[in-house]
Structures are given as C-alpha cells and as structure tokens.
C-alpha cells in the first residue's frame, strides 16, 4: 500500500496544516517513495488548499448580528468604506440634535381623558376574552391585532353575533358604512376616528425591535374613551409611566391561568410515546420537516416491514446505500404514507396556517400531531394537549441563543387550552428539567390572591360578575402580590365553562400604585419602540433646507433623523435597516434633490414641495411587508423597484413578469422543501403587491389577478405540506 494511502499516514496528516514539504520524513512506513506528479498540485500545498480550511471565516461571517447581516454585499451596492464626496459633505453637516416627545404628536388625543384597563396574565387565562366582551357592549369600537389571523377571528366572531364589524389589514379591506366596529392589524389603526372602546392585544410587543412603534402609536394616539390592553405583565410599569406623561388613567386586572400547566415526569424516549394532540416545537423548518417525516414513517405499521425487505441482503456500502435510497423513494411514491402531522411556521401564509390549525383541531383528517415553530405562541387557537420541545435554543444568523423564560412560558402555555390540564415535555432529561424549573418559578410568582372560602363560593355562584372587598378574606400577601384591590369573577365563554367554573382576576386602581409597587417581572420592559412618521420626516427636511440651504434625498433625511434625534428614556428607535435599504434603492426616482446646491432657500422649498408625492411613495414602499434575506434580498428589491418605477412613470403597476418571478413552479407536480420555499417567496411578493395596492388602488391594476394567484399558491402550499416527503433528509432519532 502506498504511504500516502496508509491509515497511519492519513491519521498523522490531520495534525499538520503546513505544506507537504514540511511533513516529517518519518511519516508512515513508505515515506521514501517517489512523488507522483507535480507536488505543487498536491492537496496539502498552500496555494491549493481545500476551501474547507477557510470554514472558520465563513462561520464568523454567518455569526454576525441581524443588523449586520442586512448590510452584506447582497444588499449593498457600495462598500461602506468607500465614501463619495457627497457622503463626506453630508457627514460634515453639524445638524443640531432634535428632541422629540412622541406623545406631543397627537394633540387631539391629548384633549381627551382616557381610561386604560391592563388585562395581564399568562397564556390561556381569558384576558383577551374579557376585553372582547367589553368591546361587544360598546356603541363603536376597534380591535387592534398583532396578526391578521386574530383580526380575521374577531371580525368573524362579532359578525356572527350580529355586531357589524369591518376588517382592515395591510392586504385586504372589507368595509361598510353601516359597520360600528372595526377589526384591524395594529399598523392599520386609525387615530383620527373616535371610539367608545378600543382593544390593543399583545401589548408586550411594544418593545419589539421591528414593529414596536405600531403599539406605541396606538397607546399614545388612539382616540377612545376606554382602552383595554391585553398581554404580559412585563410591560406594566412602562405603560404606567407612559400614561402618567399623557395624563390618562390606568386600572389593572390580573388573571390566573384557567387550567393547570404541568411538566411530564419523564422525557419522550420513542415516537410511540407520542399521543394524539401533541405539538412538537422546533425552531427551524429543517427540524420540522425531519420530524414530520420521521413521525409518518415510524408510526406507519407497514413501513418497517417493507424497509426490512428492502434492506435485506444489503451492506452499508456507498453503492448499496444508493440502491436503498432509490428503492425507498420508489416505495414512497407507490405507497404514500398517511400524513399524521399538521405543520405551522412563521413564514407560512396566514391562510395556510388557518387551514392547518383547523385540520389539527378537528382531527377528522387523521392529523393527530402538530409540528410547529414558536409561531404557535400567538394568534392561533389550537386544541393542544401537550407541548414537546425539541430544544430550548434557537439559531439566529449562525448564533445559538437560549430561549427567554417568557418565550418558554408563552409556548408552553398553549397546552391545555380546551382541557383541565396542559402538559409540557421534551426529548431530553436536561431540557425537561430546565422547562420544569421555569414553570415552577412562574407558578410561584403568579399565585392567586388566596384560597376561596366556602362562604365566598356560595356568594359568587349567585351572579356572573360581582366585586368584593378582599381585605377581610385575604391573608398577608407575598412580595409579588398587592395589599389592596378587588376580586372580579367574570363568566367564561361556552367552550371554557365545562373546563373552568370561574375566572378570577385582581383589579387595582392606578391611583394607589407607586413605583415600588411593581415587581421585578413587571418592570422588565424599559422602553417603547418609536419610528418617525412621514410628516415628522418632512418637518425635519424643511428645517434642514431653511438652516443649511440644501435639499437632501429621502434616505439621507431618514439617516440624519435617526442619528440626530434625542428621545425620552421611555422610547427607543426601532430597527430601520430594511426601510433604509429600500429608501436608498428608490432615491434615484426623486428629482427634487437634483438641484439642491447653490440655490436660494425659496427655490429649494418650492422644488421640494412639488415632489412630496414621490417622497411619500418612497416612505410607503419602505414600510411594506417585504421579507429581505441575504439569499433572495437583491431579487426582491428589484421587484419592488420595478413596482416603484411603473408607479412613478406609467401610473400603472402590473404583477412582476417571468423575468422577475419564476411562475413555472406553480404547474409542478411533486414539491420538495426547496420548492416550498420558492412558493413562499412568490406569495410574499404577491402580498407586497396587495399591500401597496391598498394604498394606490387606481395605479395597481391587477389586484384581482393577484388575489386569485394568492389563493392558488396557498392551495399549492397546503397540498405540499400534506403530501411532501423527503427521503434524502436526515431522520430524527429520539432517546
């Protein structure tokens, strides 16, 4: 055997990264053999090293923060270290910092005396139900949802009960002049209308780095006499501080979970330990499809028998593995496995999520299990018996991040929604123990205000809702509970009456609350998200023209606003990476800045004012729900730029053509995971078209075609999720 093929030589070579000439002559038994060919082409030569040796660099590149990842070459046409003279000129402007108080931007709202009710409690505690009940009784009301799914659900529920409710999301409008109520996504909330009651759901998202400003605008700007906030108690102190500035009143209602949440004693050791109603939670699409494929195979009674026949007489060689792979693929095509899993993850279209959730809840179609990401934590009513975590860590841009306790509790809290008890489990003992500790710690913090004496139970059973002073019934409170307040017993909905007799909540007037009244958990969220409106940016731009006699591109206005704004400690600037990229891309269509130098202030102001419509369009386009990842970001930006060019020059915007979008995937038969991602990409661009079409109804002339295409794409995605199999994927092993 030649020396370089000797196993001992190969084992020793792993210790060296130097050129072949520096390898010791004593290496191997036949180290004195003659060299074959030119040694410069050997794989150990420095000039011809394998690209695997540069893997560490690629790892570091992938482990950048999310904000840095948006600045990759896939998005930037010009490296940041190559500044033009124009860039240097802009940077040399000594613009005075501008101090902003976001609550001052709503003068009409500041004239009102609003009453806020903070419904706080864990998942499955009935807090949103209580707020919706108050909304039903109002003469005119609005529900602000974090997701379209929730807006759809509330609109359907109110209309089914005879309450006329319109629907308004970024992609669709269903409005009638006779509607008294409105269900909308939070970004579409109208601060110009007056309401009797408003409901803002998932208020803890006011601290979200991407969308937090929408919740801030709703809290500060909604013109409603009564506003109900629903969500996690982490934002209680922040809301209290904001309302002290605005001069509004705050009352809080604390809810207890209606069913008990328990952690399993032992982890899941086999797929046969799964029970109908289980939800397996993973944090990547790859894990979800591996889990789905493994469950369908392992729980199929005939699959193992047929696989044994296929493997009979085969060895674990490369040739035999290829043969087995082809035979297995042929078997699965001829004998498709019965699909037992519904699939839900974040980038799925809302219509598909709704269909998958409905199929899982009904269980008629044989979908006994659900594999999902943390998308199940919000926006879907799911009949889940047990949540099973594959992991409590998630990878973001190559970096592994542990889940926060609040994330674990929100996901785990989906278990037991329509049952007395909900269960939580995991695939390893270590993970299960961590989850158990988090649940136990939370249950200690959220203890109820005391045991209900028998005389209270009798009194409560007489009426659906009464208020009782609890001082004479209550023992001394712990540090996390309050000394004063009332118990309100609210009747639950019909689905929950059988499972939970009463819903307890604790109410406390904000007049009695002092800073030291808040627990550590209630003070976790420190600031609310803020993003400037178009009007704020315009005022800032005109001020620069007057002070410096220069008209700047819209992207520069946004950059300077962000860099020269001083916000109150109650606010923070949300992530503006995507809006900045879009504005830079579209700046070339704004001609108002072409003659921005060496002109009088009056000329610049007149020219700038004449192009206000283009700048507003740039701002609107920067707010569209486009998903930019570093693989397809450049392609999607091209499509968005095409929309803007047609809007600006032709006043007619059509759907992207075949040169920008590959529609051949729509006529394909069998779909793989890669095909599914391509369908999702097409769906996202169609949604962007509809979103912009709602703002420019006359110019976007193919709205009907886009809606039909979206229905077709959603149907294909739903069918692909049911029938997809992938024999090439690595299967999941448990235990």
XYZ file of C-alpha atoms in Angstrom:
735
model
C 0.000 0.000 0.000
C 1.444 3.441 -0.941
C 2.489 5.502 2.031
C 0.040 8.336 1.393
C -2.879 5.843 1.442
C -1.739 4.280 4.683
C -4.258 4.846 7.504
C -1.465 5.753 9.891
C -0.201 8.384 7.433
C -3.685 9.845 6.995
C -4.179 9.937 10.761
C -0.866 11.745 11.249
C -1.528 14.167 8.411
C -4.508 15.555 10.308
C -2.072 17.006 12.847
C -0.347 19.145 10.228
C -1.576 22.143 8.264
C 1.763 23.013 6.632
C 2.834 22.289 3.020
C 3.746 18.729 2.152
C 7.467 19.590 2.101
C 7.402 20.300 5.860
C 5.838 16.974 6.805
C 8.396 14.832 8.691
C 10.162 12.167 6.614
C 9.410 9.550 9.281
C 5.704 9.750 8.498
C 4.322 6.302 7.582
C 6.027 3.099 6.527
C 6.734 4.052 2.871
C 7.684 7.707 3.288
C 10.689 7.397 0.887
C 8.504 6.674 -2.135
C 8.827 8.813 -5.260
C 6.414 11.698 -5.603
C 3.623 11.229 -8.150
C 3.240 14.269 -10.384
C 3.844 17.880 -9.509
C 3.908 18.405 -5.756
C 2.545 21.928 -6.201
C -0.821 20.421 -7.137
C -0.941 18.241 -4.043
C -3.903 18.996 -1.829
C -1.635 19.952 1.067
C 0.068 22.736 -0.897
C -0.635 26.198 0.494
C -1.772 27.538 -2.892
C -4.162 24.645 -3.470
C -5.625 24.163 -0.037
C -9.140 22.920 0.260
C -11.768 25.629 0.757
C -12.743 23.762 3.917
C -9.747 25.358 5.607
C -11.496 28.746 5.292
C -14.630 27.452 7.020
C -13.861 29.415 10.188
C -14.056 32.658 8.226
C -17.430 31.717 6.819
C -18.646 30.827 10.289
C -17.653 34.228 11.618
C -19.410 35.837 8.642
C -22.608 33.959 9.418
C -22.488 34.805 13.109
C -22.986 38.498 12.595
C -25.842 40.246 14.275
C -29.143 40.517 12.347
C -28.488 44.204 11.700
C -25.037 43.475 10.246
C -26.434 40.697 8.066
C -28.675 43.165 6.236
C -25.532 45.082 5.263
C -23.991 42.143 3.405
C -22.885 42.580 -0.205
C -26.176 41.026 -1.337
C -27.844 44.304 -0.325
C -25.162 46.980 -0.555
C -24.161 48.219 -3.992
C -21.307 50.242 -2.483
C -18.969 49.142 0.331
C -19.275 51.251 3.438
C -15.581 52.154 3.498
C -15.805 53.800 0.052
C -17.475 57.137 0.747
C -18.103 59.638 -2.024
C -17.515 63.379 -1.707
C -21.264 63.759 -1.310
C -21.217 61.332 1.641
C -18.397 63.272 3.269
C -20.299 66.514 2.750
C -23.415 65.135 4.445
C -21.360 63.858 7.354
C -19.733 67.271 7.770
C -23.094 68.969 8.385
C -23.296 69.920 12.048
C -27.007 69.380 12.469
C -28.290 70.225 15.914
C -29.854 67.298 17.765
C -33.629 67.360 17.703
C -35.519 66.464 20.879
C -38.744 64.541 20.271
C -41.604 63.700 22.600
C -43.806 61.228 20.679
C -46.877 61.865 22.845
C -46.950 65.509 21.664
C -47.681 64.411 18.085
C -51.321 63.647 18.989
C -52.800 66.990 20.164
C -56.437 65.934 19.621
C -55.905 62.799 21.708
C -54.261 64.835 24.488
C -57.512 66.778 24.893
C -59.293 63.549 25.915
C -59.411 61.919 29.332
C -58.908 58.230 28.523
C -59.337 55.249 30.863
C -56.965 52.308 30.351
C -57.505 48.752 31.604
C -54.460 46.480 31.633
C -55.542 42.817 31.384
C -52.417 40.902 32.370
C -51.899 37.214 32.850
C -50.358 34.076 31.358
C -51.443 32.342 28.170
C -54.862 30.676 28.434
C -56.083 32.920 31.264
C -59.029 34.537 29.449
C -57.669 38.087 29.458
C -58.403 38.735 25.767
C -61.870 37.220 26.131
C -62.731 39.718 28.889
C -61.540 42.640 26.755
C -63.558 41.462 23.729
C -66.663 41.254 25.928
C -66.230 44.935 26.785
C -65.777 45.681 23.067
C -69.072 43.966 22.207
C -71.023 46.242 24.545
C -69.598 49.429 23.015
C -71.516 51.558 20.554
C -68.394 51.990 18.442
C -65.158 50.060 18.912
C -61.882 48.925 17.402
C -59.772 45.793 17.929
C -56.037 46.103 17.149
C -54.490 42.700 16.455
C -50.820 41.728 16.202
C -51.608 39.308 13.349
C -54.097 39.065 10.512
C -55.298 35.733 11.864
C -56.534 37.389 15.064
C -58.160 40.242 13.145
C -59.995 37.684 10.977
C -61.108 35.727 14.024
C -62.504 38.736 15.907
C -64.255 40.111 12.809
C -65.909 36.729 12.146
C -66.917 36.364 15.793
C -68.514 39.817 16.057
C -70.349 39.494 12.734
C -71.677 36.058 13.721
C -73.168 37.629 16.862
C -74.930 40.361 14.918
C -72.378 43.109 15.582
C -71.432 44.737 12.286
C -67.639 44.680 12.114
C -65.370 45.741 9.269
C -61.967 44.216 8.556
C -58.869 46.189 7.643
C -55.409 44.712 7.246
C -52.478 45.701 5.084
C -53.544 43.313 2.302
C -57.342 43.470 2.451
C -60.281 45.725 3.265
C -63.876 44.794 3.963
C -65.647 47.991 5.000
C -69.295 49.027 5.067
C -70.752 52.396 6.024
C -73.089 50.658 8.485
C -70.276 48.965 10.455
C -69.991 50.052 14.087
C -66.843 48.079 14.916
C -63.508 47.566 13.219
C -61.002 44.701 13.486
C -57.591 45.584 12.103
C -53.908 44.830 12.373
C -52.126 47.197 14.734
C -50.404 49.114 11.921
C -53.778 49.942 10.325
C -55.343 51.500 13.449
C -56.963 54.846 12.635
C -56.055 57.539 15.183
C -58.318 60.139 13.530
C -61.623 58.483 14.445
C -63.204 58.489 17.882
C -64.265 55.235 19.542
C -66.070 54.249 22.703
C -63.870 51.192 23.346
C -60.545 50.064 21.884
C -58.692 46.781 22.479
C -54.924 46.505 21.910
C -53.754 42.886 22.014
C -50.269 41.538 22.916
C -49.155 44.845 24.431
C -45.734 43.421 25.378
C -44.802 43.731 21.688
C -44.416 47.466 22.285
C -40.761 46.564 22.892
C -40.386 44.660 19.606
C -37.335 45.773 17.646
C -39.185 45.669 14.306
C -42.849 46.532 14.967
C -42.878 48.078 18.441
C -43.642 51.569 17.129
C -47.122 50.439 15.984
C -48.099 49.598 19.585
C -46.585 52.871 20.816
C -48.614 54.864 18.277
C -51.805 53.042 19.271
C -51.299 53.639 23.009
C -50.427 57.317 22.532
C -52.747 58.171 19.652
C -55.995 56.158 19.763
C -58.954 58.434 20.469
C -61.074 56.131 22.619
C -62.767 56.777 25.943
C -61.916 53.280 27.171
C -58.846 51.309 26.055
C -58.165 47.694 27.043
C -54.578 46.419 26.876
C -54.025 42.645 26.870
C -50.713 40.901 27.357
C -47.794 40.005 29.537
C -47.280 41.894 32.782
C -43.656 42.692 31.845
C -44.779 45.979 30.288
C -46.971 47.144 33.202
C -44.528 49.704 34.617
C -43.707 51.086 31.166
C -47.409 51.577 30.359
C -47.916 53.233 33.739
C -45.046 55.654 33.053
C -46.344 56.472 29.554
C -49.845 57.205 30.833
C -48.521 59.439 33.601
C -46.972 61.591 30.873
C -50.186 61.670 28.824
C -52.382 62.236 31.893
C -54.604 59.178 31.342
C -55.964 56.782 33.979
C -54.880 53.165 34.417
C -56.529 50.211 36.101
C -55.125 46.720 36.030
C -56.742 43.319 36.088
C -54.620 40.330 36.928
C -55.693 36.917 35.638
C -54.896 33.409 36.679
C -54.493 30.570 34.189
C -57.761 28.628 33.841
C -56.050 25.240 33.573
C -53.042 23.798 35.343
C -49.764 23.549 33.423
C -47.657 20.516 34.349
C -44.289 19.189 33.218
C -44.029 15.455 32.439
C -42.032 13.309 34.839
C -40.018 11.648 32.050
C -38.889 12.869 28.625
C -40.110 11.385 25.337
C -37.956 8.345 24.552
C -39.700 6.973 21.467
C -42.080 8.102 18.763
C -44.511 5.559 20.169
C -44.677 7.714 23.332
C -46.462 10.419 21.332
C -50.188 10.862 21.892
C -52.874 12.460 19.689
C -52.988 16.175 20.396
C -49.229 16.537 20.884
C -47.441 19.550 19.430
C -43.708 19.183 18.725
C -41.996 22.591 18.755
C -38.762 23.158 16.824
C -37.007 26.312 15.726
C -36.164 25.704 12.078
C -38.029 24.454 9.023
C -35.439 21.726 8.560
C -36.178 20.295 12.019
C -39.937 20.466 11.400
C -39.822 18.533 8.122
C -37.387 15.975 9.548
C -39.724 15.458 12.499
C -42.798 15.217 10.259
C -41.127 12.650 8.005
C -39.903 10.583 10.963
C -43.312 10.553 12.684
C -45.102 9.489 9.496
C -42.612 6.665 8.943
C -42.204 5.368 12.499
C -45.928 5.312 13.244
C -46.858 3.593 9.976
C -47.448 -0.144 10.702
C -46.348 -1.375 7.262
C -43.354 0.901 6.788
C -40.873 -1.007 8.974
C -41.789 -4.350 7.413
C -41.244 -3.064 3.884
C -37.999 -1.328 4.832
C -36.682 -4.610 6.239
C -37.438 -6.276 2.905
C -35.614 -3.506 1.038
C -32.577 -3.703 3.322
C -32.387 -7.484 3.182
C -29.113 -8.619 1.611
C -27.713 -5.082 1.525
C -24.491 -3.915 3.171
C -23.675 -0.464 4.499
C -21.602 0.424 1.436
C -21.913 3.524 -0.695
C -23.262 1.539 -3.646
C -25.855 -0.292 -1.564
C -26.930 2.919 0.182
C -27.676 4.487 -3.210
C -29.704 1.441 -4.216
C -31.657 1.527 -0.931
C -32.312 5.246 -1.358
C -33.784 4.717 -4.846
C -35.880 1.735 -3.728
C -37.162 3.687 -0.744
C -38.035 6.660 -2.946
C -39.900 4.381 -5.360
C -41.740 2.693 -2.474
C -42.888 6.037 -1.026
C -44.133 7.192 -4.423
C -46.089 3.977 -4.977
C -47.281 3.731 -1.349
C -47.553 7.266 0.065
C -47.538 7.333 3.848
C -50.602 8.603 5.630
C -49.890 12.143 6.793
C -50.300 12.421 10.561
C -48.811 15.897 11.097
C -50.023 19.422 10.555
C -47.243 21.973 10.026
C -47.150 25.614 11.161
C -44.228 28.033 10.989
C -43.774 31.792 10.742
C -43.313 32.336 7.003
C -46.333 30.254 6.009
C -49.176 32.320 4.534
C -51.849 33.137 7.149
C -54.452 31.326 5.036
C -52.369 28.131 5.162
C -51.810 28.467 8.913
C -55.546 28.741 9.402
C -56.225 25.612 7.311
C -53.525 23.617 9.101
C -54.825 24.715 12.523
C -58.402 23.806 11.596
C -57.382 20.344 10.344
C -55.410 19.688 13.539
C -58.219 20.880 15.842
C -60.868 18.730 14.131
C -58.653 15.603 13.879
C -61.089 14.197 11.311
C -58.463 14.052 8.587
C -56.087 11.958 10.698
C -53.790 14.858 11.615
C -53.203 13.807 15.217
C -49.933 15.707 15.666
C -48.681 19.219 15.068
C -45.085 20.191 14.315
C -44.537 23.913 14.655
C -42.133 26.709 15.464
C -42.744 29.351 18.120
C -45.426 30.716 15.742
C -47.936 28.679 17.798
C -47.330 31.038 20.725
C -49.508 33.775 19.240
C -52.519 34.199 17.011
C -53.889 30.645 16.764
C -56.472 28.811 18.843
C -55.178 25.250 18.927
C -56.535 22.188 20.688
C -53.157 21.067 22.077
C -52.892 18.530 24.894
C -49.131 18.594 25.284
C -46.255 20.763 24.077
C -42.989 18.897 23.372
C -39.820 20.965 22.948
C -37.130 19.613 20.638
C -34.806 22.226 22.136
C -34.890 25.422 24.180
C -32.270 27.069 21.987
C -32.659 28.650 18.570
C -30.108 29.624 15.962
C -30.244 33.192 14.632
C -27.807 34.033 11.824
C -25.478 31.225 12.877
C -25.513 32.139 16.561
C -27.184 29.880 19.128
C -29.396 31.805 21.562
C -31.233 30.247 24.524
C -34.950 30.943 24.764
C -36.008 33.514 27.314
C -38.205 32.349 30.170
C -41.120 34.371 28.839
C -40.801 32.663 25.440
C -40.805 29.219 27.061
C -43.887 30.104 29.106
C -45.770 31.572 26.153
C -45.171 28.481 24.003
C -45.786 26.021 26.846
C -48.949 27.892 27.793
C -50.634 26.804 24.559
C -51.049 23.336 26.070
C -54.389 22.571 27.679
C -56.337 25.373 26.039
C -59.580 23.387 25.963
C -58.638 20.961 28.742
C -58.296 20.981 32.516
C -54.562 20.404 32.486
C -51.867 21.153 29.946
C -48.657 19.142 29.785
C -45.144 20.032 28.692
C -42.351 17.632 27.780
C -39.049 17.394 25.903
C -36.813 14.822 24.224
C -34.009 15.006 26.813
C -33.981 14.958 30.608
C -31.785 18.064 30.772
C -34.179 20.132 28.654
C -37.217 18.871 30.556
C -35.679 19.800 33.920
C -34.985 23.352 32.731
C -38.558 23.728 31.489
C -39.915 22.352 34.760
C -37.893 24.887 36.752
C -39.196 27.770 34.618
C -42.826 26.642 35.062
C -42.469 26.169 38.820
C -40.806 29.556 39.222
C -43.587 31.250 37.272
C -46.302 29.493 39.259
C -44.774 30.766 42.497
C -44.755 34.336 41.175
C -48.311 34.170 39.877
C -50.030 32.610 42.869
C -53.646 33.571 43.269
C -54.661 36.010 45.967
C -55.649 33.235 48.325
C -57.918 30.269 48.749
C -61.611 30.943 48.201
C -63.562 30.427 51.456
C -66.760 28.434 51.170
C -68.940 31.427 52.008
C -67.383 33.360 49.095
C -68.029 30.437 46.722
C -71.722 30.413 47.610
C -71.968 34.158 47.169
C -70.165 34.076 43.838
C -72.373 31.361 42.393
C -75.403 33.666 42.553
C -74.169 36.177 39.990
C -71.907 36.093 36.970
C -69.973 39.202 37.960
C -69.643 40.900 41.342
C -66.987 42.866 43.168
C -65.957 42.099 46.748
C -63.534 43.860 49.038
C -60.994 41.174 49.830
C -59.333 42.698 52.907
C -61.324 40.560 55.368
C -60.847 37.308 53.423
C -57.229 37.646 52.389
C -54.153 36.511 54.262
C -50.938 38.537 54.193
C -49.721 38.916 50.633
C -46.333 37.898 49.361
C -43.922 40.473 47.946
C -45.207 39.891 44.415
C -48.848 40.464 45.296
C -50.816 43.574 46.249
C -52.428 44.616 49.517
C -55.429 46.429 48.116
C -57.871 45.574 45.392
C -60.951 43.677 44.345
C -61.752 40.261 43.002
C -63.917 40.232 39.903
C -65.489 36.964 38.860
C -66.184 37.015 35.113
C -68.189 34.332 33.359
C -66.086 32.451 30.774
C -67.132 31.574 27.232
C -69.139 28.467 26.391
C -66.130 26.341 25.419
C -64.456 27.061 28.745
C -67.480 26.759 31.084
C -67.208 22.981 31.228
C -63.491 23.052 31.994
C -63.244 26.053 34.333
C -66.031 27.156 36.643
C -64.804 30.648 37.337
C -62.239 33.109 36.057
C -60.545 35.129 38.767
C -58.958 38.491 38.217
C -57.499 41.074 40.557
C -58.202 44.734 39.926
C -56.227 47.606 41.373
C -56.622 51.341 40.792
C -53.529 53.019 39.442
C -54.115 55.933 41.841
C -52.779 53.703 44.620
C -49.776 52.439 42.646
C -46.341 53.782 43.422
C -43.027 52.994 41.754
C -42.088 50.483 44.429
C -45.386 48.673 43.842
C -44.061 46.993 40.700
C -42.355 43.636 40.879
C -39.130 42.937 39.029
C -41.065 40.934 36.437
C -43.462 43.830 35.811
C -40.556 46.217 35.144
C -38.654 44.095 32.614
C -39.639 46.156 29.552
C -37.924 49.515 29.866
C -38.809 51.410 26.672
C -41.345 51.564 23.844
C -40.438 51.379 20.164
C -40.551 54.520 18.033
C -40.300 55.126 14.280
C -40.874 58.548 12.677
C -43.960 59.214 10.608
C -43.750 60.750 7.151
C -44.963 64.110 8.485
C -42.208 64.164 11.126
C -39.563 63.460 8.482
C -40.970 66.207 6.237
C -40.778 68.800 9.021
C -37.197 67.729 9.681
C -36.335 68.026 5.952
C -37.784 71.545 5.656
C -35.840 72.620 8.724
C -32.592 71.420 7.085
C -33.437 73.374 3.906
C -34.016 76.546 5.908
C -30.905 76.160 8.083
C -28.404 74.761 5.568
C -29.881 75.654 2.137
C -29.666 72.069 0.941
C -32.334 69.566 -0.164
C -31.385 66.026 0.780
C -32.504 62.654 -0.624
C -35.141 60.921 1.447
C -32.763 58.187 2.645
C -30.380 60.893 3.916
C -33.222 62.608 5.739
C -34.026 59.313 7.452
C -30.359 58.682 8.348
C -29.868 62.183 9.763
C -33.129 61.988 11.696
C -32.052 58.733 13.327
C -28.546 59.984 14.109
C -29.563 63.420 15.394
C -32.693 62.672 17.394
C -32.828 62.607 21.155
C -35.692 60.567 22.560
C -37.066 60.430 26.049
C -35.854 57.476 28.135
C -39.274 55.885 27.687
C -38.609 55.291 23.964
C -36.070 53.648 21.688
C -35.609 53.777 17.912
C -36.717 50.550 16.225
C -34.567 48.683 13.716
C -34.655 50.642 10.459
C -32.279 48.527 8.374
C -34.882 47.371 5.838
C -36.547 50.809 5.398
C -33.112 52.371 4.903
C -32.178 49.839 2.215
C -35.447 50.427 0.357
C -35.128 54.231 0.573
C -31.568 54.124 -0.787
C -32.766 51.969 -3.647
C -35.578 54.361 -4.609
C -33.844 57.715 -4.070
C -32.860 57.983 -7.734
C -36.510 58.481 -8.716
C -36.812 61.657 -6.618
C -35.841 64.631 -8.828
C -36.444 67.231 -6.133
C -32.849 66.870 -4.925
C -31.216 67.161 -8.376
C -30.742 70.946 -7.981
C -30.244 71.028 -4.248
C -26.971 73.025 -4.166
C -26.241 76.710 -4.903
C -29.888 77.772 -4.984
C -31.984 80.098 -2.880
C -33.965 78.761 0.044
C -37.274 79.735 -1.598
C -36.400 77.863 -4.797
C -35.406 74.742 -2.857
C -38.574 74.845 -0.753
C -40.801 75.196 -3.824
C -38.996 72.420 -5.704
C -39.026 70.140 -2.681
C -42.721 70.730 -2.000
C -43.587 69.851 -5.596
C -42.220 66.325 -5.174
C -43.929 65.483 -1.893
C -45.947 62.694 -3.524
C -42.810 60.840 -4.635
C -41.269 61.083 -1.165
C -44.481 59.826 0.415
C -44.417 56.904 -2.015
C -40.814 56.134 -1.022
C -41.872 56.168 2.633
C -44.874 53.917 1.952
C -42.749 51.457 -0.018
C -40.219 51.352 2.849
C -42.999 50.203 5.208
C -44.265 47.324 3.039
C -44.071 43.769 4.484
C -41.274 42.590 2.192
C -39.015 39.860 3.581
C -35.372 40.506 2.803
C -32.932 37.703 3.467
C -29.417 37.690 2.159
C -30.139 34.907 -0.357
C -33.087 36.486 -2.162
C -32.925 40.064 -0.900
C -31.482 41.544 -4.078
C -34.075 39.807 -6.253
C -36.992 41.053 -4.153
C -35.598 44.577 -4.096
C -35.515 44.511 -7.908
C -39.196 43.568 -7.993
C -40.022 46.354 -5.519
C -38.044 48.844 -7.603
C -39.958 47.706 -10.698
C -43.236 48.455 -8.892
C -41.999 51.929 -7.949
C -40.736 52.742 -11.438
C -44.073 51.779 -13.011
C -45.935 53.806 -10.372
C -43.766 56.890 -10.950
C -43.513 56.890 -14.750
C -46.543 54.991 -16.068
C -49.120 55.250 -13.227
C -49.951 51.591 -13.893
C -48.349 48.801 -11.874
C -48.649 45.203 -13.022
C -47.642 41.931 -11.409
C -43.958 41.018 -11.826
C -43.243 39.241 -15.107
C -41.493 35.950 -15.716
C -38.127 37.674 -15.857
C -38.504 38.658 -12.182
C -40.671 35.834 -10.810
C -40.431 32.183 -11.855
C -44.054 31.029 -12.149
C -43.189 27.625 -13.618
C -43.178 26.242 -10.070
C -46.978 26.707 -9.973
C -47.516 23.908 -12.505
C -45.127 21.421 -10.923
C -46.443 18.145 -9.505
C -44.349 16.835 -6.611
C -42.900 19.522 -4.346
C -39.730 19.406 -2.280
C -38.778 21.619 0.655
C -36.861 23.905 -1.729
C -39.956 24.229 -3.935
C -41.999 25.118 -0.871
C -39.615 27.974 -0.053
C -39.970 29.246 -3.622
C -43.760 29.181 -3.323
C -43.488 31.186 -0.101
C -41.305 33.732 -1.894
C -43.911 34.158 -4.655
C -46.615 34.514 -2.005
C -44.653 37.229 -0.190
C -44.248 39.329 -3.344
C -47.958 38.932 -4.138
C -48.761 40.148 -0.623
C -46.477 43.145 -1.138
C -48.402 43.904 -4.354
C -51.740 43.766 -2.485
C -50.374 45.829 0.417
C -49.233 48.589 -1.930
C -52.430 48.206 -3.944
C -54.458 49.160 -0.866
C -52.583 52.476 -0.776
C -52.655 53.065 -4.558
C -55.898 51.455 -5.667
C -56.083 53.188 -9.048
C -52.479 52.505 -10.068
C -52.167 48.819 -9.095
C -54.415 47.453 -11.820
C -54.059 43.688 -11.302
C -55.396 43.339 -7.761
C -57.995 40.744 -8.804
C -55.373 38.617 -10.552
C -53.085 38.876 -7.516
C -55.848 37.652 -5.189
C -56.568 34.683 -7.458
C -52.860 33.858 -7.632
C -52.558 34.039 -3.846
C -55.434 31.590 -3.422
C -53.797 29.215 -5.889
C -50.367 29.493 -4.209
C -51.887 28.912 -0.753
C -53.683 25.837 -2.086
C -50.403 24.502 -3.506
C -48.551 25.155 -0.235
C -51.268 23.452 1.817
C -51.240 20.439 -0.511
C -47.450 20.292 -0.465
C -47.413 20.238 3.341
C -49.801 17.283 3.366
C -48.142 15.184 0.646
C -44.489 16.175 0.874
C -41.950 13.522 1.709
C -38.180 13.713 1.553
C -36.170 10.515 1.713
C -32.937 12.452 1.475
C -33.404 14.240 4.771
C -31.743 13.015 7.891
C -34.291 11.389 10.163
C -34.767 12.364 13.772
C -33.640 9.969 16.470
C -35.163 10.065 19.938
C -33.614 8.779 23.103
